[in-house]
Short mmCIF file of C-alpha atoms in Angstrom, two decimals:
data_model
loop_
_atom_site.label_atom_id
_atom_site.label_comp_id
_atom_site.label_asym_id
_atom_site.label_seq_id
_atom_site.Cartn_x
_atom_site.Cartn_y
_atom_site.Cartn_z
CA UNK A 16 206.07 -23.15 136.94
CA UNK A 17 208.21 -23.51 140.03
CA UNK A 18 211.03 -25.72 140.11
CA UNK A 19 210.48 -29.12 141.87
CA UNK A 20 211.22 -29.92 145.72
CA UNK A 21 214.44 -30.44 146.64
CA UNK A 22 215.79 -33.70 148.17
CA UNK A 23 217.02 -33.96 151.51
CA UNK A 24 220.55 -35.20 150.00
CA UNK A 25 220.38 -32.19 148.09
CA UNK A 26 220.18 -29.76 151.31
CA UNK A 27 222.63 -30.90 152.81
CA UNK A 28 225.42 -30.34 149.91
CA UNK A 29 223.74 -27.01 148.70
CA UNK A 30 224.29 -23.66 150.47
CA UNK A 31 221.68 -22.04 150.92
CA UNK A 32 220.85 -18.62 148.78
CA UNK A 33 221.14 -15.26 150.71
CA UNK A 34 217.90 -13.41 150.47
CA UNK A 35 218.19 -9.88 151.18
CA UNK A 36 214.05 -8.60 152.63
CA UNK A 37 213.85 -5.01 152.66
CA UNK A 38 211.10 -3.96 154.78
CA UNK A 39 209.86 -0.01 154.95
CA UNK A 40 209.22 0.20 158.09
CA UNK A 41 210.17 -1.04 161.44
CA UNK A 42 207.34 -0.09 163.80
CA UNK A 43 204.46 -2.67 164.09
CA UNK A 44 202.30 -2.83 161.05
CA UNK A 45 200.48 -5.07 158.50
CA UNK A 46 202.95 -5.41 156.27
CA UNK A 47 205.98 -6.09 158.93
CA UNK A 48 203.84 -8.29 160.44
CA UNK A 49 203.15 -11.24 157.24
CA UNK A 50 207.14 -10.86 156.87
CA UNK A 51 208.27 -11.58 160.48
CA UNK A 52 206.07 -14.55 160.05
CA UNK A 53 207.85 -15.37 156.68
CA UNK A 54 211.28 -15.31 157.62
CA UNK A 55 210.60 -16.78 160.68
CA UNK A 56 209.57 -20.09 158.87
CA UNK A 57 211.86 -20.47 156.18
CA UNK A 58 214.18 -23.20 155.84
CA UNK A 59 217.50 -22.11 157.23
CA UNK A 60 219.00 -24.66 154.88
CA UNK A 61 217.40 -23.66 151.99
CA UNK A 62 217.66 -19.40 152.66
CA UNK A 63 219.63 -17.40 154.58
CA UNK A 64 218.16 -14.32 155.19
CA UNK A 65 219.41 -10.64 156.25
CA UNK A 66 216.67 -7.98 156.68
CA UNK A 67 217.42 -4.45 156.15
CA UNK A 68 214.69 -1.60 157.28
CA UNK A 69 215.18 1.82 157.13
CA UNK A 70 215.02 2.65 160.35
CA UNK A 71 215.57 0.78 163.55
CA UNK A 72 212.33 -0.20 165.62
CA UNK A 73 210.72 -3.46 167.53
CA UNK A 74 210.55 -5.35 164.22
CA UNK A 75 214.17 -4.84 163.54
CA UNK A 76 214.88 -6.06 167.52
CA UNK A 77 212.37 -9.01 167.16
CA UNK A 78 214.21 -10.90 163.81
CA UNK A 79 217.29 -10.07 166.13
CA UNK A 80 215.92 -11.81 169.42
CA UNK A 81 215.21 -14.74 166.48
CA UNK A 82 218.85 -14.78 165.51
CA UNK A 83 218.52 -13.25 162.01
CA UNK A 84 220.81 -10.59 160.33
CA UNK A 85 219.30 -7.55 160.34
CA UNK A 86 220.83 -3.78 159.45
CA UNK A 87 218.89 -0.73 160.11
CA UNK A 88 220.15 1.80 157.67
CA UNK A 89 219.46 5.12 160.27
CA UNK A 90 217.49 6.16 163.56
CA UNK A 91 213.73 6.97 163.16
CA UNK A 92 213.72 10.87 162.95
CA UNK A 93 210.36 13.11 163.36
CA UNK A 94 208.51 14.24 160.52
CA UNK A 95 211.98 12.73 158.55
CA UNK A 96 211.80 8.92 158.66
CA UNK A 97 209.75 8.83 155.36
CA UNK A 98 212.91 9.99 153.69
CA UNK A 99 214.83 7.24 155.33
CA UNK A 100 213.75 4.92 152.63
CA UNK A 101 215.17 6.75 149.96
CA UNK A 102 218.37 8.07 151.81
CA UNK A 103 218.77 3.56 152.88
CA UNK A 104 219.03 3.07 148.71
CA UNK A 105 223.35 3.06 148.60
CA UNK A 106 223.10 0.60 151.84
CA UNK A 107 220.88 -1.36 150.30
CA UNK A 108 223.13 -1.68 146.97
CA UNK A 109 226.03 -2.51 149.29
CA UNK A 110 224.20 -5.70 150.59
CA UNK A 111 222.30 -6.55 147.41
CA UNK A 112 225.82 -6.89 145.89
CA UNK A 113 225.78 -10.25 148.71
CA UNK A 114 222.62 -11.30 148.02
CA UNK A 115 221.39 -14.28 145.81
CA UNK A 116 217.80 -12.42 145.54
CA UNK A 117 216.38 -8.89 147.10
CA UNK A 118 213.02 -9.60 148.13
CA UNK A 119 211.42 -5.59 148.57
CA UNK A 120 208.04 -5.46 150.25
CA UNK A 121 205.50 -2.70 150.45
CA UNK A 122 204.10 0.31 147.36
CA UNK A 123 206.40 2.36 149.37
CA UNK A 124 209.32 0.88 148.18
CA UNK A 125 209.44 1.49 144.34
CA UNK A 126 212.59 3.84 143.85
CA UNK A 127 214.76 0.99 146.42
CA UNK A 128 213.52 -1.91 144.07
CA UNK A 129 213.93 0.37 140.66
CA UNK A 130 217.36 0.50 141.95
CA UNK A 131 218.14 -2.92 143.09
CA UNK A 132 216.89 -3.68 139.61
CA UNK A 133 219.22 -1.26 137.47
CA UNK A 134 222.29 -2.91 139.83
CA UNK A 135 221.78 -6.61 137.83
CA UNK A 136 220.85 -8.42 141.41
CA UNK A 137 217.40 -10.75 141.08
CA UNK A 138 214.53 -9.11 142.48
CA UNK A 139 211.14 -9.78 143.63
CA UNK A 140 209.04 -6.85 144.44
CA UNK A 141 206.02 -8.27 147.13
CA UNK A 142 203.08 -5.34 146.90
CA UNK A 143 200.57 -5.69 149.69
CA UNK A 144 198.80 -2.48 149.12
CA UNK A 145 195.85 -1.66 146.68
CA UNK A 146 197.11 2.70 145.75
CA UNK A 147 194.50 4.79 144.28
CA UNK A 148 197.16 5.53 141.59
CA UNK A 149 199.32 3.38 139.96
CA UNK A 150 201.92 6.04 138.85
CA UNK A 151 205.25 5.48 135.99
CA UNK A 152 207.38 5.33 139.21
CA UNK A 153 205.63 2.21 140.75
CA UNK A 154 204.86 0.71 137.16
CA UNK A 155 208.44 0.90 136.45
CA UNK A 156 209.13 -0.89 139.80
CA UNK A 157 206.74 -3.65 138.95
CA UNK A 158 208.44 -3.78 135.19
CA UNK A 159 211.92 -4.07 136.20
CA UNK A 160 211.42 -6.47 139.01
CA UNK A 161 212.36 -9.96 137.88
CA UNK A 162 208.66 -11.09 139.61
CA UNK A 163 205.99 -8.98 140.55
CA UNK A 164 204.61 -10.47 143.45
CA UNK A 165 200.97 -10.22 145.20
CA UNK A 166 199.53 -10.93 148.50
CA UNK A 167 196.12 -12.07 147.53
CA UNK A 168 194.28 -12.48 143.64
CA UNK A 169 192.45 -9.03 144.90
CA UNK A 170 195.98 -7.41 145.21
CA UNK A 171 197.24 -9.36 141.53
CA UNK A 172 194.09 -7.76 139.99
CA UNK A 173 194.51 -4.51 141.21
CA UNK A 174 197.81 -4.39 139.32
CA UNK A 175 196.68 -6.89 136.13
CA UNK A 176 197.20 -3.61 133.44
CA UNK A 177 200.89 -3.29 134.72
CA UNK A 178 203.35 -4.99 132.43
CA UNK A 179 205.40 -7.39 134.54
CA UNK A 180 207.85 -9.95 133.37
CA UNK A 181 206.85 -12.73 135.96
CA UNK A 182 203.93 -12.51 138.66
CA UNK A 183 203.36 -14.54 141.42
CA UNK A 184 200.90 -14.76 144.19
CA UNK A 185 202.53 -15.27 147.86
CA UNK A 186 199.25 -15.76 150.19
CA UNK A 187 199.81 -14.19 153.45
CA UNK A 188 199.94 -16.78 156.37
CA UNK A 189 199.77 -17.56 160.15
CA UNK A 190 200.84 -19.77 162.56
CA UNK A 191 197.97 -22.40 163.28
CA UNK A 192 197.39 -22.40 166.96
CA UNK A 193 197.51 -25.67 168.29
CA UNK A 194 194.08 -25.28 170.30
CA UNK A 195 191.20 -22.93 169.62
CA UNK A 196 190.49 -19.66 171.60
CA UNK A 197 188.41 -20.50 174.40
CA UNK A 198 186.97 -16.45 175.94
CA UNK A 199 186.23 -16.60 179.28
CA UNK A 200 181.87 -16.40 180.61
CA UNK A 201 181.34 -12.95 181.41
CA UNK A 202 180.36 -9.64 179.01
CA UNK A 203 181.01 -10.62 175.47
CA UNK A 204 183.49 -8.71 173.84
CA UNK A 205 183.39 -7.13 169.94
CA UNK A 206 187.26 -6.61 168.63
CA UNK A 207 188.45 -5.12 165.95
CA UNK A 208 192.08 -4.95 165.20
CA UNK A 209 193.76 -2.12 162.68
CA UNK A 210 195.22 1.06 161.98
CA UNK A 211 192.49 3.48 163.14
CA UNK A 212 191.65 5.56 159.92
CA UNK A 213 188.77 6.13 157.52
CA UNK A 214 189.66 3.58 154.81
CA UNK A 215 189.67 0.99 158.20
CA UNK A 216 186.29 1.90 158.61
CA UNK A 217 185.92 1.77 162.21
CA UNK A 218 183.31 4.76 162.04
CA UNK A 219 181.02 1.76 160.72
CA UNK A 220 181.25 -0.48 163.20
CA UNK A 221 180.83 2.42 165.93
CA UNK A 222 177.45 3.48 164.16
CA UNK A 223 176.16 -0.24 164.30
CA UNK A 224 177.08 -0.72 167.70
CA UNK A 225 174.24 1.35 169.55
CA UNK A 226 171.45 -0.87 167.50
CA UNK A 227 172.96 -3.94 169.17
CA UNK A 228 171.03 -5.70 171.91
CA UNK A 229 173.36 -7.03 173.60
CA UNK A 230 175.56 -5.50 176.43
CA UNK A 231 178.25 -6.17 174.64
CA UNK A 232 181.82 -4.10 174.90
CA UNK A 233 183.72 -2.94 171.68
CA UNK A 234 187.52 -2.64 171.76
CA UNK A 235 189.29 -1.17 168.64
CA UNK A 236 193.35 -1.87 168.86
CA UNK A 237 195.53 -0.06 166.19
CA UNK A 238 197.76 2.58 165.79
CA UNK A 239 196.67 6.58 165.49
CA UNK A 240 199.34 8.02 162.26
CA UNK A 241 199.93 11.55 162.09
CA UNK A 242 196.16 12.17 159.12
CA UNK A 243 194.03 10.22 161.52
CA UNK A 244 194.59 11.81 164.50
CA UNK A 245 191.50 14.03 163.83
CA UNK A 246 189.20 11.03 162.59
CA UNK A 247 190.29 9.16 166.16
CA UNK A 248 189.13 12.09 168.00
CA UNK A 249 185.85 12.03 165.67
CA UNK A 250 185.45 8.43 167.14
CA UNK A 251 185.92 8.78 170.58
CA UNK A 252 183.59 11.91 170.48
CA UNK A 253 180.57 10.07 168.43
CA UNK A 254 180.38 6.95 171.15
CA UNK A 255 179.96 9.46 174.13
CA UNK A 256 177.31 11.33 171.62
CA UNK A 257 175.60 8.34 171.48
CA UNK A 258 175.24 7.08 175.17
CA UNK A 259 177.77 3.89 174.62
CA UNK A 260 181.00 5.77 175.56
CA UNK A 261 181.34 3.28 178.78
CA UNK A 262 181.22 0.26 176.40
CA UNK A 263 183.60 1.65 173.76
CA UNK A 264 187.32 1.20 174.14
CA UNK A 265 190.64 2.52 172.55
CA UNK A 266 193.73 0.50 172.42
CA UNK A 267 197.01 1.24 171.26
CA UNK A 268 198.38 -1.36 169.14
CA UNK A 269 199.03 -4.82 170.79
CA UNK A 270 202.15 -6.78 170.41
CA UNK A 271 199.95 -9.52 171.82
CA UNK A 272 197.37 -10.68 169.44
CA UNK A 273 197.34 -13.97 170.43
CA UNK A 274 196.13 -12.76 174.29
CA UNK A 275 193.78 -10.08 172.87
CA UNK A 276 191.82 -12.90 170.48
CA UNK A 277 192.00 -15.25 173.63
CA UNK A 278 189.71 -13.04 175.01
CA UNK A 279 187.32 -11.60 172.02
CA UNK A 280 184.01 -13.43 171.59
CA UNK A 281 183.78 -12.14 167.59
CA UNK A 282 185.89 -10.48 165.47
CA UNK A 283 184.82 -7.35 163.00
CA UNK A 284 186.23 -6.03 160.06
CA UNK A 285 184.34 -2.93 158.71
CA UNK A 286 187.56 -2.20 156.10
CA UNK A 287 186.25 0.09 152.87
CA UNK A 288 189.50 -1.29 151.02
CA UNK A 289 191.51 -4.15 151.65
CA UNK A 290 194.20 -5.99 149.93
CA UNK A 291 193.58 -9.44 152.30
CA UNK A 292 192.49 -9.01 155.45
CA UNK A 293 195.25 -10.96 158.28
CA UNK A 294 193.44 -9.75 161.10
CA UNK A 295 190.43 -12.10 160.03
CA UNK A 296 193.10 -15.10 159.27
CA UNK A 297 194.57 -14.09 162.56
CA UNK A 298 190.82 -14.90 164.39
CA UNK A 299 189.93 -17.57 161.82
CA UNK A 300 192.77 -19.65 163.33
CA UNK A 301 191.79 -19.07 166.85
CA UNK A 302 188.79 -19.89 166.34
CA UNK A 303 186.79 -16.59 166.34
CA UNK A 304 183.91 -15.83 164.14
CA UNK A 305 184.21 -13.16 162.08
CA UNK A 306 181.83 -10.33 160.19
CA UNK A 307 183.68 -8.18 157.28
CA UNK A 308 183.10 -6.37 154.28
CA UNK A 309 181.80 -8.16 151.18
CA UNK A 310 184.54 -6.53 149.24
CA UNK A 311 188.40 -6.94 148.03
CA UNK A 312 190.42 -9.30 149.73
CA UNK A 313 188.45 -10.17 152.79
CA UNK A 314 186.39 -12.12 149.63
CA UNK A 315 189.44 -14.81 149.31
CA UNK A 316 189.78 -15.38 153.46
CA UNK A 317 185.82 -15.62 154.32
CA UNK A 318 183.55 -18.12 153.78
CA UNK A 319 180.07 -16.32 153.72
CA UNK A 320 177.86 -18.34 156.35
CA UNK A 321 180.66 -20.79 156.73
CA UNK A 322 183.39 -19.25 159.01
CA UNK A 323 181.57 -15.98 159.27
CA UNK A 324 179.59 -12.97 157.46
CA UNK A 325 180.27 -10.93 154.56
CA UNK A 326 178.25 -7.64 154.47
CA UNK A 327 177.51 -5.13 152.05
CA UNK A 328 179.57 -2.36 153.34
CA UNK A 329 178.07 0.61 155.26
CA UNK A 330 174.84 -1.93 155.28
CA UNK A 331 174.86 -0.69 159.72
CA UNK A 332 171.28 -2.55 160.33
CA UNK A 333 171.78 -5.21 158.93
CA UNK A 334 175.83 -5.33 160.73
CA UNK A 335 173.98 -5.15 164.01
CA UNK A 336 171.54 -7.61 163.74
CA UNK A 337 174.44 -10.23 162.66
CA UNK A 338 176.77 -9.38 165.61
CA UNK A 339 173.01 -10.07 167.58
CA UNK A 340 172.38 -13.57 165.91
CA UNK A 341 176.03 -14.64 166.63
CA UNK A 342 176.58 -13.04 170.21
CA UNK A 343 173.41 -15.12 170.99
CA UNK A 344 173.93 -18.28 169.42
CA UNK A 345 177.29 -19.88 171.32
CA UNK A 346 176.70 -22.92 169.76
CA UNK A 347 177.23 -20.98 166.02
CA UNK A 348 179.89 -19.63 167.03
CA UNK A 349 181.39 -22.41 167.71
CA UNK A 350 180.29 -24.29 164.26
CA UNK A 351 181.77 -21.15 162.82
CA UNK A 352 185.15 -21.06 164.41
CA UNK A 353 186.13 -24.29 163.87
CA UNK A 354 185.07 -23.59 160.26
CA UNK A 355 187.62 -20.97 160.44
CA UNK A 356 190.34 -23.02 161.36
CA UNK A 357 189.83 -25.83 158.88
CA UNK A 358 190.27 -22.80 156.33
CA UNK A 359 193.11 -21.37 157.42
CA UNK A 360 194.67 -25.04 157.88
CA UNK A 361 194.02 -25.79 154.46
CA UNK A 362 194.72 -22.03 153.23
CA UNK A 363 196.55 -19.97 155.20
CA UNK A 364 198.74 -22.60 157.46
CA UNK A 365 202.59 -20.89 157.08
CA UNK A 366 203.64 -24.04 157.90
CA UNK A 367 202.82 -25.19 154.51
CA UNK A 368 202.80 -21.95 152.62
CA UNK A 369 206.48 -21.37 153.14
CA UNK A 370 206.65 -23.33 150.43
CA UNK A 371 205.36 -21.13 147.98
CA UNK A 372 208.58 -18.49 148.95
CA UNK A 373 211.21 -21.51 148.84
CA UNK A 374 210.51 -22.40 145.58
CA UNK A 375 210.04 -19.19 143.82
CA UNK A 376 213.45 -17.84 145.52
CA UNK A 377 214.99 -21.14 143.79
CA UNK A 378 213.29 -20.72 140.70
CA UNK A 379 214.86 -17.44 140.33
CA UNK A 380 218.34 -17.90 141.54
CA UNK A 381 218.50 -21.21 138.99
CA UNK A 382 217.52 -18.23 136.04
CA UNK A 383 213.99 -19.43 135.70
CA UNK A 384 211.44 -16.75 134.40
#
């Protein structure tokens, strides 16, 4: 159980606990992404946060820009920076040693957050990924950690044979716009956001595409890592095989996802594995229909028929003729996104989700198990 809400008498004579987030990575991602948005809505009065990352990058400058402490333990090296999360561990044990709590996010963590453990400090290890393997090193992470903590009941289940000694699910979260996405008339436009790679499944989406009536464009955003630059090339190759290269468009990542959705008529998630799915929160709230996978997280954040479509993955036909109905049907659409937003108002607001992190960081730091 978490501990009740404090009163406002009570924030004012309390100081509030230092929270130490250790982050793997400071380029653009998934995981960087939920926890800019959570330290940028706690309660200053309540936490006091410091970030360290490994490396420096734009996360690292954008919690600066926001006025938070953050220390990048090296420079980003090639083919190196990997190591950088191992090499950060006696920095990390330096600031832990000021910390009410060390709150370690990301599978790729679990040697930093078996050591914060072994040092006495409180620790919360947040996993956002579903591994293939659950090896002794990342059990023993989960074990040690005073709360094992889960981005979605999809995520918690993945890891429910792992001995933990408290477990917790934090819900990612957005910002609720104030107004709904409103694209402009003109070619509708198919967008799917991600790290281009097979588990992403963007090969799916590209094969459904050419059965689609409409003269739709497609735009995939995401980053290209080092394994996927020959499945990106795959892509690009397969929409100029199949006569729908002029309609098919790359994107680097976007630091602007808010301007890209303002724009995107309906939002697609082919994913063959997912933990959550924030890129369909991330439309939900603007507004945007959505079509995903009928699998993992994506489960928790859609509401089959209500805010969008769940498919049976790798189901193409059947992927094409939705994107038809709802590219032809404004009116839908519509119903649809503003079915979206009542969910993520009700589920996925940070505004009120914060709430969940405030009082779990004071359950621990009062000793509560």
């Amino acid at each position: 159980m978490f501990c009740n809400l404090p009163t406002s008498e009570s924030l004012m004579t309390r100081k509030p606990l230092k929270v130490l987030f250790v982050i793997h990575d400071a380029r653009r991602g998934g995981v960087q992404s939920v926890m800019l948005r959570v330290i940028s809505a706690l309660d200053r009065r309540r936490v006091e946060p410091t970030v360290l990352f490994p490396f420096d990058g734009p996360c690292a400058a954008e919690l600066r820009r926001l006025g938070v402490h953050v220390v990048a333990a090296g420079e980003q090296s090639p083919f190196i920076w990997r190591f950088k999360r191992f090499t950060m561990i006696p920095r990390l044990l330096k600031l832990a040693g000021q910390a009410d709590i060390v709150h370690l996010n990301s599978t790729k963590l679990a040697l930093p957050a078996i050591a914060a453990s072994m040092a006495g400090v409180r620790t919360i290890y947040h996993l956002h990924e579903l591994p293939g393997r659950i090896g002794p090193i990342l059990s023993s992470a989960i074990g040690r950690a005073d709360c094992a903590a889960f981005c979605s009941n999809t995520c918690a289940g993945h890891f429910a044979a792992v001995a933990a000694r408290k477990r917790a699910v934090l819900v990612n979260a957005v910002p609720m716009p104030s107004v709904a996405a409103r694209p402009k008339p003109g070619v509708p436009k198919i967008v799917m956001l991600g790290s281009i790679n097979r588990a992403k499944g963007q090969d799916l989406l590209l094969d459904a595409f050419p059965l689609v009536r409409s003269t739709a464009e497609l735009h995939f955003y995401g980053n290209v890592g080092l394994s996927a630059r020959r499945y990106a090339r795959a892509l690009k190759e397969r929409a100029i095989d199949k006569g729908i290269g002029d309609r098919v468009f790359f994107h680097s990542p976007t630091d602007d996802v808010p301007g890209v959705l303002a724009e995107t008529t309906l939002l697609v998630h082919t994913s063959r594995q997912e933990s959550f799915g924030m890129v369909l929160v991330e439309a939900m709230a603007a507004g945007i229909p959505v079509i995903a996978n009928d699998l993992g997280g994506m489960r928790e954040v859609v509401a089959d028929g209500v805010s969008g479509y769940l498919l049976a993955p790798g189901d193409i036909a059947l992927l094409a003729e939705k994107i038809d109905f709802l590219l032809a049907d404004p009116e839908l659409r519509g119903r649809m996104g503003m079915a979206g937003r009542d969910r993520v108002r009700e589920k996925f607001d940070i505004a009120t989700r914060i709430e969940d992190y405030h009082k779990l960081y004071e359950e621990l730091a009062s000793g509560g198990a």
